[in-house]
PDB file of N, CA and C in Angstrom:
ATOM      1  N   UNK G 120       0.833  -1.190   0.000  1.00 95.00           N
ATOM      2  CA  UNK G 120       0.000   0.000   0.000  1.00 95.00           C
ATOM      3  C   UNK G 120       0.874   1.249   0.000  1.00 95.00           C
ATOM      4  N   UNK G 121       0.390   2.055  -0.605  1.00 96.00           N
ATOM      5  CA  UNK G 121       0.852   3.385  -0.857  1.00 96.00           C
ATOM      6  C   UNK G 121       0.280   4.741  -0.377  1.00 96.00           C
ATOM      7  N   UNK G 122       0.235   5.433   0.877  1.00 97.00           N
ATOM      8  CA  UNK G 122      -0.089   6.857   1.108  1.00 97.00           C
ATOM      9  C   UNK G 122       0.180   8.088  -0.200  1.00 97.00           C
ATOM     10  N   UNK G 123      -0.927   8.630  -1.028  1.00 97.00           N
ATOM     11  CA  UNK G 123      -1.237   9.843  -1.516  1.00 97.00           C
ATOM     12  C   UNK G 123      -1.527  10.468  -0.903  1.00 97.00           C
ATOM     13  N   UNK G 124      -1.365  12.306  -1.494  1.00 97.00           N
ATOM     14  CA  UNK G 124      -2.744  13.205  -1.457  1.00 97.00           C
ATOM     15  C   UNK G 124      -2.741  13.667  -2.184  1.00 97.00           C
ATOM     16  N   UNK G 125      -4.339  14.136  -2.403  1.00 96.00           N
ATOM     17  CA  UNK G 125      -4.841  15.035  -4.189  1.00 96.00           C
ATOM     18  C   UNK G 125      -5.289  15.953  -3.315  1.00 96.00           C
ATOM     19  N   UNK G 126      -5.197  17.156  -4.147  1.00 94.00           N
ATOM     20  CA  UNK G 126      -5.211  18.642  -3.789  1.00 94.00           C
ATOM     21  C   UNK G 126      -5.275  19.499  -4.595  1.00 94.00           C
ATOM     22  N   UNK G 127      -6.364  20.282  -4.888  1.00 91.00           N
ATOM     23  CA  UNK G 127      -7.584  21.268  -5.553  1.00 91.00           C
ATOM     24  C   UNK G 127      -7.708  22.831  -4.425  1.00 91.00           C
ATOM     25  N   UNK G 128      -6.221  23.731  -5.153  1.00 85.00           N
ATOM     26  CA  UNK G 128      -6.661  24.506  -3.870  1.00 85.00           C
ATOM     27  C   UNK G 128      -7.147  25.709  -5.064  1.00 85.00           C
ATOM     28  N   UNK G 129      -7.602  26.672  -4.284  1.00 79.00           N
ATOM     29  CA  UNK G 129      -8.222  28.259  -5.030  1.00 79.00           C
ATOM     30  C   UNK G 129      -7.299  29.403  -4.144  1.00 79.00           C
ATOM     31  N   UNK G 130      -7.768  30.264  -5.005  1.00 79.00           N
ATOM     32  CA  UNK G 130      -7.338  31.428  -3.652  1.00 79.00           C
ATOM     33  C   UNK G 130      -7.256  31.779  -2.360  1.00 79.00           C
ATOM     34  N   UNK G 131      -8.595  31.211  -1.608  1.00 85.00           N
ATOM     35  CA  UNK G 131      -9.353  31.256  -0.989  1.00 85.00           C
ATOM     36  C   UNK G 131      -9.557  30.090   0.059  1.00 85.00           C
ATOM     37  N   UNK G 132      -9.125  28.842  -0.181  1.00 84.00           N
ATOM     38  CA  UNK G 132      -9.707  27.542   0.293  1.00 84.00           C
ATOM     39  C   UNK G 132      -9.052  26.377  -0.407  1.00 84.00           C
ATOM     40  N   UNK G 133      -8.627  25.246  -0.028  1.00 86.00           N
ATOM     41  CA  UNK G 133      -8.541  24.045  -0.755  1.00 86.00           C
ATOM     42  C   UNK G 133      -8.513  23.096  -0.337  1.00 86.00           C
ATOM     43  N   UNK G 134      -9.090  22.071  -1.081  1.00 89.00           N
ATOM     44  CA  UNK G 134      -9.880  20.820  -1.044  1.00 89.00           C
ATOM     45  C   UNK G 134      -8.401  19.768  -0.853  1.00 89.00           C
ATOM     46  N   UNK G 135      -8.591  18.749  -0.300  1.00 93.00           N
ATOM     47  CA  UNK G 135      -7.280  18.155  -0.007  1.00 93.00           C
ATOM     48  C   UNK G 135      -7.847  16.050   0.148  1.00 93.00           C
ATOM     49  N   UNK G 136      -7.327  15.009  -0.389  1.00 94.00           N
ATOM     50  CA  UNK G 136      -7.859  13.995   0.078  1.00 94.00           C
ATOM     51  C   UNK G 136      -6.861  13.158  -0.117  1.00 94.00           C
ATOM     52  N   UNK G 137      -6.509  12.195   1.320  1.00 97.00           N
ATOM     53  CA  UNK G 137      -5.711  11.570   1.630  1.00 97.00           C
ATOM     54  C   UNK G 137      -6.029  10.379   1.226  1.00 97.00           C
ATOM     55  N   UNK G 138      -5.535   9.799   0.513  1.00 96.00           N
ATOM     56  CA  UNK G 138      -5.780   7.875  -0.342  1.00 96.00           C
ATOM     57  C   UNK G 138      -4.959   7.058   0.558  1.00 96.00           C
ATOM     58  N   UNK G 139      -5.165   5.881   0.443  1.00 97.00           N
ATOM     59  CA  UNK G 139      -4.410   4.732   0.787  1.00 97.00           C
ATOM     60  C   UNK G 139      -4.684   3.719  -0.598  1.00 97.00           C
ATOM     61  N   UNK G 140      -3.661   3.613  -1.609  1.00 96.00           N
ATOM     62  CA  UNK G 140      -3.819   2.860  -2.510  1.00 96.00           C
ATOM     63  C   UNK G 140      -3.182   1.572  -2.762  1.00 96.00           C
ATOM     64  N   UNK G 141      -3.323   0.606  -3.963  1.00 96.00           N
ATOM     65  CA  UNK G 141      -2.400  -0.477  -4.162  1.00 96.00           C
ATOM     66  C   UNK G 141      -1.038   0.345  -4.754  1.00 96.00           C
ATOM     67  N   UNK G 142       0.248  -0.652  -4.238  1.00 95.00           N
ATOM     68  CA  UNK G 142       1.125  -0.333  -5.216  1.00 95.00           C
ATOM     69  C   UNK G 142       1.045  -0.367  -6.636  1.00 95.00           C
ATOM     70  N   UNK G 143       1.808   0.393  -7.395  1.00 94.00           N
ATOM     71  CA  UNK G 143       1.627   0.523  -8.802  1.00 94.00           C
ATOM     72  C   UNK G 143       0.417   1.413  -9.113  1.00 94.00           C
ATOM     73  N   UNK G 144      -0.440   2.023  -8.385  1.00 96.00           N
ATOM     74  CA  UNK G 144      -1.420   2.550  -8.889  1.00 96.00           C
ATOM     75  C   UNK G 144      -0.912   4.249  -9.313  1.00 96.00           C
ATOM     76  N   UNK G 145      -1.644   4.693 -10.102  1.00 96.00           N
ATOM     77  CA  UNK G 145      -1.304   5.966 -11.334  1.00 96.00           C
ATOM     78  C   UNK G 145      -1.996   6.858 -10.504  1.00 96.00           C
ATOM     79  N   UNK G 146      -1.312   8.028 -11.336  1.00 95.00           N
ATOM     80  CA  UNK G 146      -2.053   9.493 -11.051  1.00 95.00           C
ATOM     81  C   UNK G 146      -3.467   9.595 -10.848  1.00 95.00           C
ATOM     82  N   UNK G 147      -3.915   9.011 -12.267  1.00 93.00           N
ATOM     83  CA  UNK G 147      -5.410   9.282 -12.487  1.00 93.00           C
ATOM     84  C   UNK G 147      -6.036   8.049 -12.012  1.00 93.00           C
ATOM     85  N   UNK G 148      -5.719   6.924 -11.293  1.00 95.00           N
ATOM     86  CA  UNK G 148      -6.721   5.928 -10.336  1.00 95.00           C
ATOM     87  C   UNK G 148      -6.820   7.088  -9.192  1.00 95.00           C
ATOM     88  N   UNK G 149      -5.942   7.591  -8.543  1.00 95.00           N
ATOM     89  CA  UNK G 149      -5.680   8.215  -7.482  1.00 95.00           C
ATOM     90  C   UNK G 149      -6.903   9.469  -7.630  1.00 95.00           C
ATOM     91  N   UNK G 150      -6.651  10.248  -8.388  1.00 93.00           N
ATOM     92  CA  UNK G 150      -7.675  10.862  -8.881  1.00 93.00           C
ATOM     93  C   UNK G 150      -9.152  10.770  -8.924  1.00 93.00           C
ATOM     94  N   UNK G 151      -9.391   9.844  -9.240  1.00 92.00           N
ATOM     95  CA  UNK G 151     -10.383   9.461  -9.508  1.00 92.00           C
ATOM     96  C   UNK G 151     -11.384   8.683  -8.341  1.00 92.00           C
ATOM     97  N   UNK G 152      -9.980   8.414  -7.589  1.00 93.00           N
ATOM     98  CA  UNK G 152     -10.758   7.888  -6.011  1.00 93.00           C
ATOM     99  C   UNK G 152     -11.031   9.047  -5.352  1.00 93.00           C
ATOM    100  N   UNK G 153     -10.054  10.296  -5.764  1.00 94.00           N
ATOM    101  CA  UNK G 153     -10.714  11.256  -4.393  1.00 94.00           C
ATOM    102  C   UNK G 153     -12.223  12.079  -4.779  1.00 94.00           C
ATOM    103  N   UNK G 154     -12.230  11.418  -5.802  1.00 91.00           N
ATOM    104  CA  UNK G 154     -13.514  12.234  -6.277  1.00 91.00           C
ATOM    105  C   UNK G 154     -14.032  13.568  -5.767  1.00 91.00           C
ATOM    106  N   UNK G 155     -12.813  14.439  -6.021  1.00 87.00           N
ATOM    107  CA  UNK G 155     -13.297  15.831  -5.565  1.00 87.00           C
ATOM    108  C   UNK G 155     -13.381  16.659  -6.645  1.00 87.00           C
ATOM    109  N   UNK G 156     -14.652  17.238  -6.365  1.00 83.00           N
ATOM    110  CA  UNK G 156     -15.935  18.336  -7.648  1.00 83.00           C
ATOM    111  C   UNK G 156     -14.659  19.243  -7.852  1.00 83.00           C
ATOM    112  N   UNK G 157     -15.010  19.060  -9.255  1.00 78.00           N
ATOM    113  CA  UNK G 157     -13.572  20.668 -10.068  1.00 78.00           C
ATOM    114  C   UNK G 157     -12.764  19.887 -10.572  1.00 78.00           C
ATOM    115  N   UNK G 158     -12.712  19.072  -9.985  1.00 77.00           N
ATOM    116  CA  UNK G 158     -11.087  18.117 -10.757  1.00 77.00           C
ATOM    117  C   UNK G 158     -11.542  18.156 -12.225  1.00 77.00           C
ATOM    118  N   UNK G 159     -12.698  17.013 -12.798  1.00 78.00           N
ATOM    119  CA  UNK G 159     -12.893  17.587 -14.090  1.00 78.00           C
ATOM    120  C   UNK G 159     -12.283  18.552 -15.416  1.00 78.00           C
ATOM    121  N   UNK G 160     -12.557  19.744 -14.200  1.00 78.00           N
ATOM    122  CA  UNK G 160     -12.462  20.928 -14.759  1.00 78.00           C
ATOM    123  C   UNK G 160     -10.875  21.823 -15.325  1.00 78.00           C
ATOM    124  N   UNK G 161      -9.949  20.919 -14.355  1.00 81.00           N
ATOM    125  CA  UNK G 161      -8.379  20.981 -13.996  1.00 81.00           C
ATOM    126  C   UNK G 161      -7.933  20.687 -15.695  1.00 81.00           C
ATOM    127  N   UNK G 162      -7.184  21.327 -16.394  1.00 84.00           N
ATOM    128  CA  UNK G 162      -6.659  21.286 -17.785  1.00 84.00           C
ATOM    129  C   UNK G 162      -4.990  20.433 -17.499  1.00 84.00           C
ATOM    130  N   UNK G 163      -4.605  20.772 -16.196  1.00 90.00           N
ATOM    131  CA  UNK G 163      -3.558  19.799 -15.997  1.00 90.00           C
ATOM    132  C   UNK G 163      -3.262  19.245 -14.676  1.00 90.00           C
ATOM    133  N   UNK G 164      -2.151  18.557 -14.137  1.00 92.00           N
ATOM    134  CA  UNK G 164      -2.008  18.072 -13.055  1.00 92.00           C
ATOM    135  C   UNK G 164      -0.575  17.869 -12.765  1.00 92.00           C
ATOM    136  N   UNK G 165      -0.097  17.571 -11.414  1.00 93.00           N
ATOM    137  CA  UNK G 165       1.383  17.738 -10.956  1.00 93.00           C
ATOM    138  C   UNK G 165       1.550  16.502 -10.067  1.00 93.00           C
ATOM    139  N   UNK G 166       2.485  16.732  -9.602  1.00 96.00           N
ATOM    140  CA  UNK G 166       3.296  15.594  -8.760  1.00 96.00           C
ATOM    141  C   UNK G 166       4.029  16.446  -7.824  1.00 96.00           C
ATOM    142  N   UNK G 167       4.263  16.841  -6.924  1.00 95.00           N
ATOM    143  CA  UNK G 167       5.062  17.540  -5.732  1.00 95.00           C
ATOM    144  C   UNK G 167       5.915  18.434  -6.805  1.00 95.00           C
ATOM    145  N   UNK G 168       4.491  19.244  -8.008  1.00 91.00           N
ATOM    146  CA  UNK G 168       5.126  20.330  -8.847  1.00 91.00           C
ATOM    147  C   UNK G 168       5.535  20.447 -10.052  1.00 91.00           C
ATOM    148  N   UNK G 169       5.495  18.731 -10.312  1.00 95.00           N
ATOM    149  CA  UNK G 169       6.194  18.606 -11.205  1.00 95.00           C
ATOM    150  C   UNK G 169       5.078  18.093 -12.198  1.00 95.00           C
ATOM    151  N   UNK G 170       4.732  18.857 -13.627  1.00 94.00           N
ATOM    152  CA  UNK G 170       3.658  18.302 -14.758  1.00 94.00           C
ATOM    153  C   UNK G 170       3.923  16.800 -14.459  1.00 94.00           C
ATOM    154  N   UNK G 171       2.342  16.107 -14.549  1.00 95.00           N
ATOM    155  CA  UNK G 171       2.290  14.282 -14.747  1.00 95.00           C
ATOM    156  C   UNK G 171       1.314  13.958 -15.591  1.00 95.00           C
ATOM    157  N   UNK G 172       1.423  12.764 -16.015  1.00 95.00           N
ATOM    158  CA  UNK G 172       0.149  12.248 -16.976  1.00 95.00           C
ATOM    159  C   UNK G 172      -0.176  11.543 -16.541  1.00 95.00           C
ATOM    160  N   UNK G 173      -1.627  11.635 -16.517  1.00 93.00           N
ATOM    161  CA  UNK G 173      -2.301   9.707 -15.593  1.00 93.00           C
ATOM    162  C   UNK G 173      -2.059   8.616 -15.628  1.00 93.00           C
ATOM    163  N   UNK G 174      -1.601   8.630 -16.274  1.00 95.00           N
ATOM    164  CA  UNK G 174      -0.869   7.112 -16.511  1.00 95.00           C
ATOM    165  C   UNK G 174       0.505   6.730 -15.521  1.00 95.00           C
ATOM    166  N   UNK G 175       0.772   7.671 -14.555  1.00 96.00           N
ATOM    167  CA  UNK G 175       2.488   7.790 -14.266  1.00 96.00           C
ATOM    168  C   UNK G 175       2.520   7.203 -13.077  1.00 96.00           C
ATOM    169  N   UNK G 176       3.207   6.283 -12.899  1.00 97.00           N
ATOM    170  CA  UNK G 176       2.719   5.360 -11.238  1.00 97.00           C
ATOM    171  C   UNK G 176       3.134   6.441 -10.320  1.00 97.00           C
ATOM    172  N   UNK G 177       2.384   6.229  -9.247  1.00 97.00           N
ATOM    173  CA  UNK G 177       2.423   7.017  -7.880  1.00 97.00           C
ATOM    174  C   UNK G 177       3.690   6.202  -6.937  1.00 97.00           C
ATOM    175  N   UNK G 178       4.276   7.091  -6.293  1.00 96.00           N
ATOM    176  CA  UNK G 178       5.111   6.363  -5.107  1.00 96.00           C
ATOM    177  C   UNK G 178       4.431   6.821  -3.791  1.00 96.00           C
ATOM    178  N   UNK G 179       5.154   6.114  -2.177  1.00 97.00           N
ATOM    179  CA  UNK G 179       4.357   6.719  -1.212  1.00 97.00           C
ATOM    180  C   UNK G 179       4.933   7.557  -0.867  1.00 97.00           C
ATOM    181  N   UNK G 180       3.701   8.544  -0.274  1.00 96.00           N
ATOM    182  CA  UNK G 180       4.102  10.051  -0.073  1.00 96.00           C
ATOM    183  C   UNK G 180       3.521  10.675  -0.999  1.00 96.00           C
ATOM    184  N   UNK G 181       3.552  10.629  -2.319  1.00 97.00           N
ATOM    185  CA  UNK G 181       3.365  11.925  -3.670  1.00 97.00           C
ATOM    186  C   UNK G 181       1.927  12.704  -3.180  1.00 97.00           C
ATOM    187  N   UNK G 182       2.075  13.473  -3.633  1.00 96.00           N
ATOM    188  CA  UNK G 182       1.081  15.088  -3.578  1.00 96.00           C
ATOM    189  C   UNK G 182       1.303  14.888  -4.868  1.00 96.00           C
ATOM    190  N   UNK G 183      -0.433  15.220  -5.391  1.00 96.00           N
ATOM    191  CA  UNK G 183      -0.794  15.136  -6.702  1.00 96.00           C
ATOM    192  C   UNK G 183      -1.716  16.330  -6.324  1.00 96.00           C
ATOM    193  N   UNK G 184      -1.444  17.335  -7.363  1.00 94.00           N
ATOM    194  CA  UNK G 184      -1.969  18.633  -7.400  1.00 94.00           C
ATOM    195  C   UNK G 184      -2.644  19.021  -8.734  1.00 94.00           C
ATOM    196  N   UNK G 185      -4.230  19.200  -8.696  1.00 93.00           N
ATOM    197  CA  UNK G 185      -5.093  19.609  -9.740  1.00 93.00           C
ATOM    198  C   UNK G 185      -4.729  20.712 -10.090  1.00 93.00           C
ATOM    199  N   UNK G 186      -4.388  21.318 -11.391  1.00 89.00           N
ATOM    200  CA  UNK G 186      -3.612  22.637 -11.936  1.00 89.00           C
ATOM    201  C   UNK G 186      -5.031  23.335 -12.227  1.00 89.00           C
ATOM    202  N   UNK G 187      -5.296  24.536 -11.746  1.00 82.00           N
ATOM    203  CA  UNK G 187      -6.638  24.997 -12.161  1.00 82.00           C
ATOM    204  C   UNK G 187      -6.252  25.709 -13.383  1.00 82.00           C
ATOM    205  N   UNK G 188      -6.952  26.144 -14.761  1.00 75.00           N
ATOM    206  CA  UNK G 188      -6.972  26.927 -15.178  1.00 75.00           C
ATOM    207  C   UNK G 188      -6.522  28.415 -15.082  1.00 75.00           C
ATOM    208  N   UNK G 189      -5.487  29.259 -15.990  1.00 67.00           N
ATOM    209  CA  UNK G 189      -5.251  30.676 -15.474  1.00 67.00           C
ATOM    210  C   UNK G 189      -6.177  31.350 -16.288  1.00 67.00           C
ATOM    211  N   UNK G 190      -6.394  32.578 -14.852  1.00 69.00           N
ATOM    212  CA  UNK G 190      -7.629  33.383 -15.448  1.00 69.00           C
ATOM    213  C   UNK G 190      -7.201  34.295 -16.315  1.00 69.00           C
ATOM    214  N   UNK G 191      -5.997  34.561 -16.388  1.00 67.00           N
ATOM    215  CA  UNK G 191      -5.487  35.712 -17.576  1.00 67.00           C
ATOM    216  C   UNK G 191      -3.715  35.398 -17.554  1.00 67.00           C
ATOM    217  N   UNK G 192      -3.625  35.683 -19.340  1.00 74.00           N
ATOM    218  CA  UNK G 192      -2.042  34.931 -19.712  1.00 74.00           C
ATOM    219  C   UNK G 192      -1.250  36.081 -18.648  1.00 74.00           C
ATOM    220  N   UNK G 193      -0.305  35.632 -18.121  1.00 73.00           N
ATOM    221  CA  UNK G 193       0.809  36.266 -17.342  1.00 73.00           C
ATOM    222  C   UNK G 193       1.605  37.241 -18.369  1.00 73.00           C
ATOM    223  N   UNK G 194       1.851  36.856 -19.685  1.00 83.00           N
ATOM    224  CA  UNK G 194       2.274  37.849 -20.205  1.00 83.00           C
ATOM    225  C   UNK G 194       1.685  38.899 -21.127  1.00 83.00           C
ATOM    226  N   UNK G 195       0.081  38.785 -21.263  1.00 79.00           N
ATOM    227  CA  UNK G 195      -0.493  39.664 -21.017  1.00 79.00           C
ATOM    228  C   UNK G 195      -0.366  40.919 -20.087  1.00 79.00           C
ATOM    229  N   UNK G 196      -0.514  40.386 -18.708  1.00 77.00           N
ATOM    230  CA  UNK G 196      -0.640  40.910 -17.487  1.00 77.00           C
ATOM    231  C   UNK G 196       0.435  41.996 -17.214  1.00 77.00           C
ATOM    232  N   UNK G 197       1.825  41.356 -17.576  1.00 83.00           N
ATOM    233  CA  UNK G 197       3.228  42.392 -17.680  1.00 83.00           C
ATOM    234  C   UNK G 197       2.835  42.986 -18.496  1.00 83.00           C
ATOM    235  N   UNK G 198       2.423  42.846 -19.971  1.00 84.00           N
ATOM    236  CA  UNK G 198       2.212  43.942 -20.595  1.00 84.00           C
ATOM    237  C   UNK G 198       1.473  44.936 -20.235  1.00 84.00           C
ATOM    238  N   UNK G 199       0.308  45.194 -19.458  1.00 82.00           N
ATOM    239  CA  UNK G 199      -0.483  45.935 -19.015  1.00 82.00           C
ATOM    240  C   UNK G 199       0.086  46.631 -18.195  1.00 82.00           C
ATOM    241  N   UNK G 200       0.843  46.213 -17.229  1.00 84.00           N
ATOM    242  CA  UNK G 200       1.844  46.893 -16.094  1.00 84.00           C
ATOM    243  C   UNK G 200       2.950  47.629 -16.554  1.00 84.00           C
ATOM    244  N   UNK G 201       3.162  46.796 -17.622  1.00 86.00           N
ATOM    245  CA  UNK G 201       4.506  47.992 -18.380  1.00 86.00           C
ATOM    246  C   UNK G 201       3.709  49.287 -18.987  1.00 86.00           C
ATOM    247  N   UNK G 202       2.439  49.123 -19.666  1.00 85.00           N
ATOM    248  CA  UNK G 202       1.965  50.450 -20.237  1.00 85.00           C
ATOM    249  C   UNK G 202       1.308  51.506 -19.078  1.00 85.00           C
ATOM    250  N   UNK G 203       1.055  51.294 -18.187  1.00 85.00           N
ATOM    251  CA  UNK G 203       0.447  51.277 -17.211  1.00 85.00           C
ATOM    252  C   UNK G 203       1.833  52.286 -16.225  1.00 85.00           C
ATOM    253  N   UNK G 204       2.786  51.620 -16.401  1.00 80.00           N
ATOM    254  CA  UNK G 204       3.465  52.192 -15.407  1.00 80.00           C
ATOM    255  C   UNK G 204       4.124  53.578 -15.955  1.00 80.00           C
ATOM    256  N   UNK G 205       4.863  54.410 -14.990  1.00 79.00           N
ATOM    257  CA  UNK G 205       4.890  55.928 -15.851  1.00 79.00           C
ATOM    258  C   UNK G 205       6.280  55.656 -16.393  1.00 79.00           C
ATOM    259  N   UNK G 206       6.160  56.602 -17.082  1.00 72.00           N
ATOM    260  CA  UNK G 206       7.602  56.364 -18.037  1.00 72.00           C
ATOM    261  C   UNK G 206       8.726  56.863 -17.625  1.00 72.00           C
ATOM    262  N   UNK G 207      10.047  56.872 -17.569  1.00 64.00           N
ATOM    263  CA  UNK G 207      11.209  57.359 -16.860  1.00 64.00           C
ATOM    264  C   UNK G 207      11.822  57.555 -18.160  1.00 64.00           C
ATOM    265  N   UNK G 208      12.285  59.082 -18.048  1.00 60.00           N
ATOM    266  CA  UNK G 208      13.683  59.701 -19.367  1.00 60.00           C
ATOM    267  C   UNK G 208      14.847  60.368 -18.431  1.00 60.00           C
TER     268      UNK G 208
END
């Protein structure tokens, strides 16, 4: 047996669920046992940070982290701050 956790956090709050699985079991069994609402919705997923694909066996210990969606591109965002900010001559 193998100790996980899956973890769905927001700004605000996050959802967290501790597994006890078989060895050899993947990202997305793991997943799929914690059955926590939003995951769905997650466009990617991690490993203690690191991008994973469901398919990728779990070891014990791993933190598997639901990647939420970004609400606006980051380099958008600098751009706005650079026009935004006053100009220096």
């Amino acid at each position: 047996m193998i100790r996980v956790e899956v973890v769905l956090a927001w700004p605000d709050r996050a959802l967290s669920r501790r597994l006890a699985l078989a060895d050899g079991a993947t990202v997305g069994e793991a997943i799929a046992m914690a059955a926590i609402d939003g995951a769905q919705d997650c466009p990617a997923v991690a490993v203690h940070g690191v991008v994973a694909k469901p398919d990728q066996p779990l070891r014990d210990g791993d933190r598997i982290e639901l990647l939420r969606p970004l609400l606006a591109d980051p380099k958008d965002n600098r751009r706005r701050r650079a026009r935004a900010a006053p100009q220096s001559r």
